[in-house]
Short mmCIF file of C-alpha atoms and ligand atoms in Angstrom, two decimals:
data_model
loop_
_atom_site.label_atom_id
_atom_site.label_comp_id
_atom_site.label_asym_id
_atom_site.label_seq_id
_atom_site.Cartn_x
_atom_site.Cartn_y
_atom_site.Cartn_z
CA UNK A 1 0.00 0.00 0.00
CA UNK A 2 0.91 3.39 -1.25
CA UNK A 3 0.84 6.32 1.30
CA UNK A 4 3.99 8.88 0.45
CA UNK A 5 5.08 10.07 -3.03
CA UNK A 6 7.86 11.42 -3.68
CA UNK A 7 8.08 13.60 -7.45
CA UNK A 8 10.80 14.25 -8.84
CA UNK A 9 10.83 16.95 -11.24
CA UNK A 10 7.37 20.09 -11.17
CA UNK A 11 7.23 21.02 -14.58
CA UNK A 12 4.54 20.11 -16.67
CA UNK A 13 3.98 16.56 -15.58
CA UNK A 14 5.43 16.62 -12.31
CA UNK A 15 2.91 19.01 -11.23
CA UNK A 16 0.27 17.03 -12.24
CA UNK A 17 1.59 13.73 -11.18
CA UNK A 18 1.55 15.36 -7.59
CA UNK A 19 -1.63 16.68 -7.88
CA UNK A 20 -3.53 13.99 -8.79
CA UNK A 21 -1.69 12.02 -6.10
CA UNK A 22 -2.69 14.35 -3.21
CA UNK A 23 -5.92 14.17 -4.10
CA UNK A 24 -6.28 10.92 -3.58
CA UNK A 25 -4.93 11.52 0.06
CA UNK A 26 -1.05 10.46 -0.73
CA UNK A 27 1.60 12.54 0.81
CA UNK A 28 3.38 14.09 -1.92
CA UNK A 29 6.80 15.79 -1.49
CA UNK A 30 7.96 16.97 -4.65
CA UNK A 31 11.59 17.87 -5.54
CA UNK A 32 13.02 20.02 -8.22
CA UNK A 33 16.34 21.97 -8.53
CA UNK A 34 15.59 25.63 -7.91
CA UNK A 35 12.87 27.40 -5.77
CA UNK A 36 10.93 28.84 -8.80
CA UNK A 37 10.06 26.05 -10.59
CA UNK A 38 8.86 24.20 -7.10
CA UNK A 39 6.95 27.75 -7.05
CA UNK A 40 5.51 27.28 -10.39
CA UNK A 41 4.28 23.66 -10.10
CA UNK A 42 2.31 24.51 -6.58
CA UNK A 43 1.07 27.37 -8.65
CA UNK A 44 0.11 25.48 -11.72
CA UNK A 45 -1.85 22.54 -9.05
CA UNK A 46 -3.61 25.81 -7.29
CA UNK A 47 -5.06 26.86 -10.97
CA UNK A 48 -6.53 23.49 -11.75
CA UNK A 49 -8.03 22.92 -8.45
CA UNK A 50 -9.15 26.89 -8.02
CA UNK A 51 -11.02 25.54 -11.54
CA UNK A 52 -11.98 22.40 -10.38
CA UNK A 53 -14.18 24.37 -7.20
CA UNK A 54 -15.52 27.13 -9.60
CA UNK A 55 -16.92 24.10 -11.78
CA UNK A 56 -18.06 22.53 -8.67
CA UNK A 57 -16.55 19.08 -9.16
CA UNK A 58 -14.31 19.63 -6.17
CA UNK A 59 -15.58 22.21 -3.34
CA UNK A 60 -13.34 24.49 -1.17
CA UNK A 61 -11.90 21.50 1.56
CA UNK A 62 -10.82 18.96 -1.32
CA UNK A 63 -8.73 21.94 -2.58
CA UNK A 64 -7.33 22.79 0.90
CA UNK A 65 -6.90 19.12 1.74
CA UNK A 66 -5.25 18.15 -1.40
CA UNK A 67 -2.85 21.62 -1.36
CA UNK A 68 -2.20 19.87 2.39
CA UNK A 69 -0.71 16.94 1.01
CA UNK A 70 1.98 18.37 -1.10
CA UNK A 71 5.42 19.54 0.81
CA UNK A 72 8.18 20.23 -1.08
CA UNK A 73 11.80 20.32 -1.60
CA UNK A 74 15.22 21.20 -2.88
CA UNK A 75 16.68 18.04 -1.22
CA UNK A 76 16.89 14.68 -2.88
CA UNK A 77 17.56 13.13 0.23
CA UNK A 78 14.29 13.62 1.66
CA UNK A 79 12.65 11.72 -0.36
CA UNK A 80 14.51 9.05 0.93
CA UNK A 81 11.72 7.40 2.89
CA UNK A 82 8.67 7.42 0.42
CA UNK A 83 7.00 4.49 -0.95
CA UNK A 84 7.34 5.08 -4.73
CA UNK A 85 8.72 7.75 -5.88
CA UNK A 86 8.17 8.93 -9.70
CA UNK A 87 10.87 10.92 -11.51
CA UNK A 88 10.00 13.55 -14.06
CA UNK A 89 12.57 15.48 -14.92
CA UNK A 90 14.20 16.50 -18.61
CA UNK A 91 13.91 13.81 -21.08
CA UNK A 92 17.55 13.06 -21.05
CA UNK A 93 19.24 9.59 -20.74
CA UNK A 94 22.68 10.45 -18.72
CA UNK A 95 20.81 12.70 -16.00
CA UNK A 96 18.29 10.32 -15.54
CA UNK A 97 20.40 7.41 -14.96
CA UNK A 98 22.36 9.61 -12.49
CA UNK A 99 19.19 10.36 -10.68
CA UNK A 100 18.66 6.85 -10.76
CA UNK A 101 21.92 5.69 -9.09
CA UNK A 102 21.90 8.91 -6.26
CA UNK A 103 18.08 7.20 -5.60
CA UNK A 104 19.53 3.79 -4.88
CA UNK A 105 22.34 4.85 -2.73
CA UNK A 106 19.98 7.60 -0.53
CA UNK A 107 16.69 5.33 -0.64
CA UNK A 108 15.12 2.89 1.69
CA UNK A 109 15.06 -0.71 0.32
CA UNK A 110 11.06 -0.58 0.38
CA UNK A 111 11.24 2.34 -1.61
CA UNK A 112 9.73 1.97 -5.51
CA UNK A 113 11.89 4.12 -7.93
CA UNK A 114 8.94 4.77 -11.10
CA UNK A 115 10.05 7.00 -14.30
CA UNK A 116 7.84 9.24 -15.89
CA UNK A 117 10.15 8.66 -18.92
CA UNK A 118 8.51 9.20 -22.59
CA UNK A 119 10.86 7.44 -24.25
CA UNK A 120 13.64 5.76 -22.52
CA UNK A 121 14.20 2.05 -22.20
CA UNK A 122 12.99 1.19 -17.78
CA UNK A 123 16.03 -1.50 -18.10
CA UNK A 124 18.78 0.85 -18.76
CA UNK A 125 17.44 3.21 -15.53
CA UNK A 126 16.83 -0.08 -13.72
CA UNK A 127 20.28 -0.66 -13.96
CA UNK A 128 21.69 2.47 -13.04
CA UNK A 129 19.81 2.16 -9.87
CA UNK A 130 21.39 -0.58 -8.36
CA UNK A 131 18.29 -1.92 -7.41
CA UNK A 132 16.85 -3.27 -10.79
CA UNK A 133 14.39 -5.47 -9.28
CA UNK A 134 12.64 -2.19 -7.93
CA UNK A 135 12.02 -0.10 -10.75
CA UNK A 136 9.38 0.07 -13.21
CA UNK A 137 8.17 2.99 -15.39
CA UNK A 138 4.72 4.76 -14.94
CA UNK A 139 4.21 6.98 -18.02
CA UNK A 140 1.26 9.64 -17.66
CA UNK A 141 -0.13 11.10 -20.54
CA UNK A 142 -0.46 15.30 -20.57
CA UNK A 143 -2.21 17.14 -19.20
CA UNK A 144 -2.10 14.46 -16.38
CA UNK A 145 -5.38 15.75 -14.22
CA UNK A 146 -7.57 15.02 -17.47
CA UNK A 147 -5.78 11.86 -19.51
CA UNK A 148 -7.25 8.61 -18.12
CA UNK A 149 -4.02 5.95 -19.52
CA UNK A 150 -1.02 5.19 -17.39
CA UNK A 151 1.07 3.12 -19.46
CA UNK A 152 3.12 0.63 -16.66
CA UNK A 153 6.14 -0.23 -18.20
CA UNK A 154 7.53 -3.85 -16.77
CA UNK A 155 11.48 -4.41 -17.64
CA UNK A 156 12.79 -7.49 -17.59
CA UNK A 157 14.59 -6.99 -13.79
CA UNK A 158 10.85 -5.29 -12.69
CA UNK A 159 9.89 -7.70 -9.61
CA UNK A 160 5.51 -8.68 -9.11
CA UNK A 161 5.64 -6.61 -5.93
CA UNK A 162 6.85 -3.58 -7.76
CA UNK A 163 4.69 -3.89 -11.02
CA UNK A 164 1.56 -5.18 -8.99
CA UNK A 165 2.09 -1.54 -6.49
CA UNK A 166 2.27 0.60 -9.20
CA UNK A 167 -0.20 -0.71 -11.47
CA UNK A 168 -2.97 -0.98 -8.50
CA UNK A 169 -1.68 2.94 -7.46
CA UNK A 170 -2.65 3.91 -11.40
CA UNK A 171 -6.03 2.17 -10.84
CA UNK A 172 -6.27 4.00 -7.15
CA UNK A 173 -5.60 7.65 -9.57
CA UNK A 174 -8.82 6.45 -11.20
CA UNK A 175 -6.42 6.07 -14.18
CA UNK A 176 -6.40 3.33 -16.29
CA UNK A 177 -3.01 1.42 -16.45
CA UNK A 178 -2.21 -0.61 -19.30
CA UNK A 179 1.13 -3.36 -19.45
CA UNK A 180 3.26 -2.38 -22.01
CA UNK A 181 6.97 -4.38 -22.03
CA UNK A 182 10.05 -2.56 -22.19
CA UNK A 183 10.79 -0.61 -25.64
CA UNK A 184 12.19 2.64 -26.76
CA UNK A 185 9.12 4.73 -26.90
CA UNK A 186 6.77 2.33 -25.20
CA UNK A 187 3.54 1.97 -27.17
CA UNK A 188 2.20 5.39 -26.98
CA UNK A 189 5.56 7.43 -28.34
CA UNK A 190 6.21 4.59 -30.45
CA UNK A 191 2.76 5.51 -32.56
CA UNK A 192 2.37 8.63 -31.77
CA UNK A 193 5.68 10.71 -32.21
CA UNK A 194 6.04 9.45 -35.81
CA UNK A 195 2.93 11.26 -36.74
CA UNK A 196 4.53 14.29 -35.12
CA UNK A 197 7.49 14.45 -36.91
CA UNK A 198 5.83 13.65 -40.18
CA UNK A 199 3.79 16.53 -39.51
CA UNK A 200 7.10 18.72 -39.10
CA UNK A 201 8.11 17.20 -42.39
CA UNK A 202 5.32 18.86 -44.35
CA UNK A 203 5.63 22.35 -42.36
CA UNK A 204 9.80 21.89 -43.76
CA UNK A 205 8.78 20.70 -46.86
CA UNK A 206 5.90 23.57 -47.93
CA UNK A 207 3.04 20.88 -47.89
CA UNK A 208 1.03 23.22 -45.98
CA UNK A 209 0.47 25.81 -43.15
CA UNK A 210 0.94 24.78 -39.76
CA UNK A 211 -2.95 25.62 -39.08
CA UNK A 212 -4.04 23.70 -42.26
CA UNK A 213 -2.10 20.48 -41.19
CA UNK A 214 -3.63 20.32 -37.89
CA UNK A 215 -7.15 21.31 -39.56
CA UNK A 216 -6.85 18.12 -41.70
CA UNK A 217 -5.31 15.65 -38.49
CA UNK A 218 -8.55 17.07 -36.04
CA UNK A 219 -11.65 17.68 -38.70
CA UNK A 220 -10.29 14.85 -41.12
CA UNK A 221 -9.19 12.60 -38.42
CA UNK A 222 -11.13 13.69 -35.50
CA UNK A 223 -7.89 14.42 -33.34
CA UNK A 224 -8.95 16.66 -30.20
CA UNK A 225 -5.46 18.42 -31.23
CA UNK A 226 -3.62 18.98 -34.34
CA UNK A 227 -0.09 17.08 -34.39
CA UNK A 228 1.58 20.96 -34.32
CA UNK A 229 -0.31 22.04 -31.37
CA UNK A 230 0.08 18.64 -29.69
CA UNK A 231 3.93 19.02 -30.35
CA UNK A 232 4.01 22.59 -28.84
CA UNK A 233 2.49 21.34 -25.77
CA UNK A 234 4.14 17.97 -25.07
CA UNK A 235 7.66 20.39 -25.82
CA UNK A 236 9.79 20.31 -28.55
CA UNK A 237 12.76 19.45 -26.40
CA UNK A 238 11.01 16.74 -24.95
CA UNK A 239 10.01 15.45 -28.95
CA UNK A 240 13.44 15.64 -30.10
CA UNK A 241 14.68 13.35 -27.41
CA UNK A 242 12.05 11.08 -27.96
CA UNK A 243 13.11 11.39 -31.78
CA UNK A 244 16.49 10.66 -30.74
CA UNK A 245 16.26 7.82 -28.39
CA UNK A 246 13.75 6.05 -31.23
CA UNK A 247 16.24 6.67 -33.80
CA UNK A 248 19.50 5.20 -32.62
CA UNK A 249 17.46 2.48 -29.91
CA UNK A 250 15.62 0.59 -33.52
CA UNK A 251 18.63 1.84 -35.70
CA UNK A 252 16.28 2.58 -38.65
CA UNK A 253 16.04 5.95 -40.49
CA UNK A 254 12.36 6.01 -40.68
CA UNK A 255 12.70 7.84 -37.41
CA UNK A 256 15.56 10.55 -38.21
CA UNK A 257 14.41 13.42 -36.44
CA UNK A 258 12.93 16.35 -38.58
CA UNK A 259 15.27 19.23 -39.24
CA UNK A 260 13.12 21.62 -38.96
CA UNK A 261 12.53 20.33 -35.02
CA UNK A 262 16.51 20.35 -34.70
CA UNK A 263 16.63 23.31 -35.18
CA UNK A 264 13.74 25.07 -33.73
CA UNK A 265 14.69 23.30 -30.51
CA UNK A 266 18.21 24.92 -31.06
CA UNK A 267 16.79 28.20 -30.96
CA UNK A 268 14.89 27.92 -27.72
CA UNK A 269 11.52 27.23 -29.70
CA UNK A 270 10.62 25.19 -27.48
CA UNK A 271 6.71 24.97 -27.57
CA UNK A 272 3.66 26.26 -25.39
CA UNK A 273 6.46 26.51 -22.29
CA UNK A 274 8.78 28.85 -23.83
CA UNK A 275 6.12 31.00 -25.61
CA UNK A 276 6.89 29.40 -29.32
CA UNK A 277 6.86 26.73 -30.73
CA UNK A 278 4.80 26.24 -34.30
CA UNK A 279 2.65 28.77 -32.97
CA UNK A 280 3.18 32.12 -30.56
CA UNK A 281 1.92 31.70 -27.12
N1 CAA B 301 -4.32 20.82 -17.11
C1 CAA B 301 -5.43 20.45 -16.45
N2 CAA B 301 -6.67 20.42 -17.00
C2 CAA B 301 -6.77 20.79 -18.28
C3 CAA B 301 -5.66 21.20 -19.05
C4 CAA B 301 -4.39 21.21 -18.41
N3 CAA B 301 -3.26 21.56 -19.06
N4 CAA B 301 -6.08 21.49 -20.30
C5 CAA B 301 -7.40 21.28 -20.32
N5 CAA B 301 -7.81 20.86 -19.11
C6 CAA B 301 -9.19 20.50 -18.74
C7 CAA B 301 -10.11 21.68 -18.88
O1 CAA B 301 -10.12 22.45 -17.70
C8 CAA B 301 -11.44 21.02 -19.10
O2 CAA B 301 -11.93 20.58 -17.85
P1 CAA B 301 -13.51 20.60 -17.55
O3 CAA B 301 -14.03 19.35 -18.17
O4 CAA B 301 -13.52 20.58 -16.06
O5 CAA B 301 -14.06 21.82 -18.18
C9 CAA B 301 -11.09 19.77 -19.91
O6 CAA B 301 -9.69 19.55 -19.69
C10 CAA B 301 -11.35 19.98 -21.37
O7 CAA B 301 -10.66 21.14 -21.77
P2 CAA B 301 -11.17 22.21 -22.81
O8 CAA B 301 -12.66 22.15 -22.89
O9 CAA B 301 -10.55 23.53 -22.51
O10 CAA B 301 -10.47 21.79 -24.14
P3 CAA B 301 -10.56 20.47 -24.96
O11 CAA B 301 -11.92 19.88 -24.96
O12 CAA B 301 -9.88 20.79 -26.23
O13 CAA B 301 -9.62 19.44 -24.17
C11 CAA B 301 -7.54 18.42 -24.00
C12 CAA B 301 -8.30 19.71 -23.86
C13 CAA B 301 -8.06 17.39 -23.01
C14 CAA B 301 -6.08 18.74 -23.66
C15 CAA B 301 -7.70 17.88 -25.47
O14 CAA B 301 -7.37 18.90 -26.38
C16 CAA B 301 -6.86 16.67 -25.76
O15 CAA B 301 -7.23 15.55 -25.42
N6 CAA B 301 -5.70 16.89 -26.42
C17 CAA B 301 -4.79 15.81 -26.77
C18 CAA B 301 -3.96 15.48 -25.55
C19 CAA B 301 -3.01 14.36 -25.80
O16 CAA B 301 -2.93 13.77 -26.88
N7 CAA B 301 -2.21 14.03 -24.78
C20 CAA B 301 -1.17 13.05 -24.88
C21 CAA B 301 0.10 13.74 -25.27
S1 CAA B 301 1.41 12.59 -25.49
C22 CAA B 301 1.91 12.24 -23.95
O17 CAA B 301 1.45 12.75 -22.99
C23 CAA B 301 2.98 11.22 -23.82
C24 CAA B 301 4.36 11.69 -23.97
O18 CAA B 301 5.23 11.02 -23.41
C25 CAA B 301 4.75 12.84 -24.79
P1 NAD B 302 9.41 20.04 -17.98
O1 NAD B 302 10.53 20.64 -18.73
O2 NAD B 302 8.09 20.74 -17.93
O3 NAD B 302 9.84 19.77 -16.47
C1 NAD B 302 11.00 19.09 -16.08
C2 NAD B 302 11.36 19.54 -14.65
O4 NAD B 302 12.41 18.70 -14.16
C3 NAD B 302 11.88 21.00 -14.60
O5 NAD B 302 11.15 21.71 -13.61
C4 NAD B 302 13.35 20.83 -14.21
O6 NAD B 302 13.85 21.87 -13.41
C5 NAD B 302 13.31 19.52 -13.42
N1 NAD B 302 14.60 18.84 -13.33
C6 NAD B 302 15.51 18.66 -14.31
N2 NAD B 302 16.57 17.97 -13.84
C7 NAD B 302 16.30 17.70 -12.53
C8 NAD B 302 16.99 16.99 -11.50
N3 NAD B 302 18.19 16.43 -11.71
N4 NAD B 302 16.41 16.90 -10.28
C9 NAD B 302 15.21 17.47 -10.05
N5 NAD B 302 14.50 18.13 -11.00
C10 NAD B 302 15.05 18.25 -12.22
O7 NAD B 302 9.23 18.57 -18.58
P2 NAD B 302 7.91 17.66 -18.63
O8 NAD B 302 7.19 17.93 -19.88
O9 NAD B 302 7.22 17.74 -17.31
O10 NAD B 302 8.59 16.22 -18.81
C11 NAD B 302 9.16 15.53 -17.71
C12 NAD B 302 9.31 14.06 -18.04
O11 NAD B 302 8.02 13.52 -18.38
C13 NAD B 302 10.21 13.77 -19.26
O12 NAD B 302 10.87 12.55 -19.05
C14 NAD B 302 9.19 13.65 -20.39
O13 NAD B 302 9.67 12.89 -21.46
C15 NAD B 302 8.05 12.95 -19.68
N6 NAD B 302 6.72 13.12 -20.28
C16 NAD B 302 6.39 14.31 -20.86
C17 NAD B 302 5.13 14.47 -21.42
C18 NAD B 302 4.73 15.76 -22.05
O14 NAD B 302 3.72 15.79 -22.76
N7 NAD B 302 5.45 16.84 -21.85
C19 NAD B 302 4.20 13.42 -21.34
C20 NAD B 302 4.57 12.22 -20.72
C21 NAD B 302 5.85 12.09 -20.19
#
């Protein structure tokens, strides 16, 4: 049984990750690396659940209670007592497996060590850890409050106890987990980050306007988003890596990484979060 979180990481996901957490009662402590962006998570969780009351799904003491359960933290170390803890930071391989082996040297031997990761193989963070038999990934979809699938990613070293926790915890979210085994990309980024790219292909290429691409994917296709849109608010950092881990983890050039992303990413385009992406924001 599941009754402290720890989150690693309160951007975009983090923030959610903890919210929906604490809502359900968990103790959250969430962890990132400077004051502001704690600041900005707890403020993005207050906006949602200030929205939630004037809807009237949630009233006034579900917001108080579940601001309650969230504490946070510069300090990786005290997290070292939780029961799971689930890591969302940058989509990178080498700082994640460093997180991953400072979490098996500070953490209790109960504790659950879940990634958040979009793209990158549970097995290789598994083994950074030290503890391989204890890791698993848990893979929220964005915006986390709203998306009902938790994809819960088994490796080959992930032990029943650990799998079974984290999959009955994504049921407990009211989420719906779904077993997926350990590949680059998982299911989800596997399918869906393809369609992305290929999207970014016809913006390079002059097939069309950004709006008229993502007017054919949502009225021609019935997509609640257009792939452009979608890509400015997943990130296009966080695209590119997945690009790049899908790319050199299969070896096969069907998923080469647009150009067009390379290099809006190189100039700080990165999306909704940095106020451009394919659109202004
Ligand atoms: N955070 C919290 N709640 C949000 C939100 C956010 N960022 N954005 C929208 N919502 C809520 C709204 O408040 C609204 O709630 P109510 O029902 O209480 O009114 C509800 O979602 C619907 O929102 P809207 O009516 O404003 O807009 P919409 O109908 O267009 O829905 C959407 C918004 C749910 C985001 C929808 O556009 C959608 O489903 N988009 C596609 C999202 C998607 O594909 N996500 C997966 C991305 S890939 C991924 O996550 C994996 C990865 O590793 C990259
Ligand atoms: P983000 O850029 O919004 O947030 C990342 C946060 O991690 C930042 O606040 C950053 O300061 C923090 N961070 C970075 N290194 C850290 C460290 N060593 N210790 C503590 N905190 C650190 O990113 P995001 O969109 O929330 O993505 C986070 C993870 O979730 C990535 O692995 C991403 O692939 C995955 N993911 C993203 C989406 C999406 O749609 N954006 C969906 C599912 C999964």
């Amino acid at each position: 049984m599941v009754s402290s979180v720890g989150i690693i990481g309160a951007g975009q996901m983090g923030a959610g990750i903890a919210q929906v957490c604490a809502a359900i009662g968990k103790k959250v402590i969430l962890c990132d690396i400077k004051q502001e962006f704690l600041d900005n998570g707890i403020g993005t969780i207050t906006k949602n659940l200030e929205r939630s009351v004037s809807k009237e799904r949630i009233n006034q003491d579900d917001m108080d209670n579940t601001l309650e359960n969230v504490s946070t933290t510069l300090e990786l170390n005290d997290l070292n007592n939780c029961d799971i803890i689930i890591e969302a930071i940058v989509e990178n391989i080498e700082i994640k497996k460093k997180l991953f082996s400072d979490l098996g040297h500070i953490c209790e031997e109960k504790t659950i060590l879940a990634s958040n990761t979009s793209s990158i193989p549970i097995g290789i963070l598994a083994e950074a850890s030290g503890r391989p038999t204890k890791v698993v990934g848990m893979h929220f979809m964005n915006p986390v409050p709203v998306m009902k699938l938790v994809e819960v990613i088994r490796a080959k070293s992930t032990n029943d106890d650990t799998f079974d926790t984290t999959f009955k915890l994504a049921e407990d979210l009211n989420k719906v987990p779904v077993l997926v085994n350990d590949f680059p990309g998982f299911v989800s980024n596997r399918i869906l980050l393809p369609m992305l790219n290929e999207a970014m292909f016809c913006v390079m290429e002059g097939v069309a306007e950004p709006e008229a691409i993502d007017t054919v994917m949502k009225l021609g296709m019935s997509h609640p988003m257009g792939p452009l849109t979608l890509a400015d608010f997943i990130g296009l950092d966080t695209c590119l890596a997945i690009m790049e881990v899908l790319h050199r983890d299969f070896n096969d050039n069907k998923y080469r990484p647009c150009p067009l992303l390379k290099e809006m990413v190189e100039q700080g385009k990165l999306g909704k979060k940095s106020g451009e992406g394919f659109y202004k924001y």
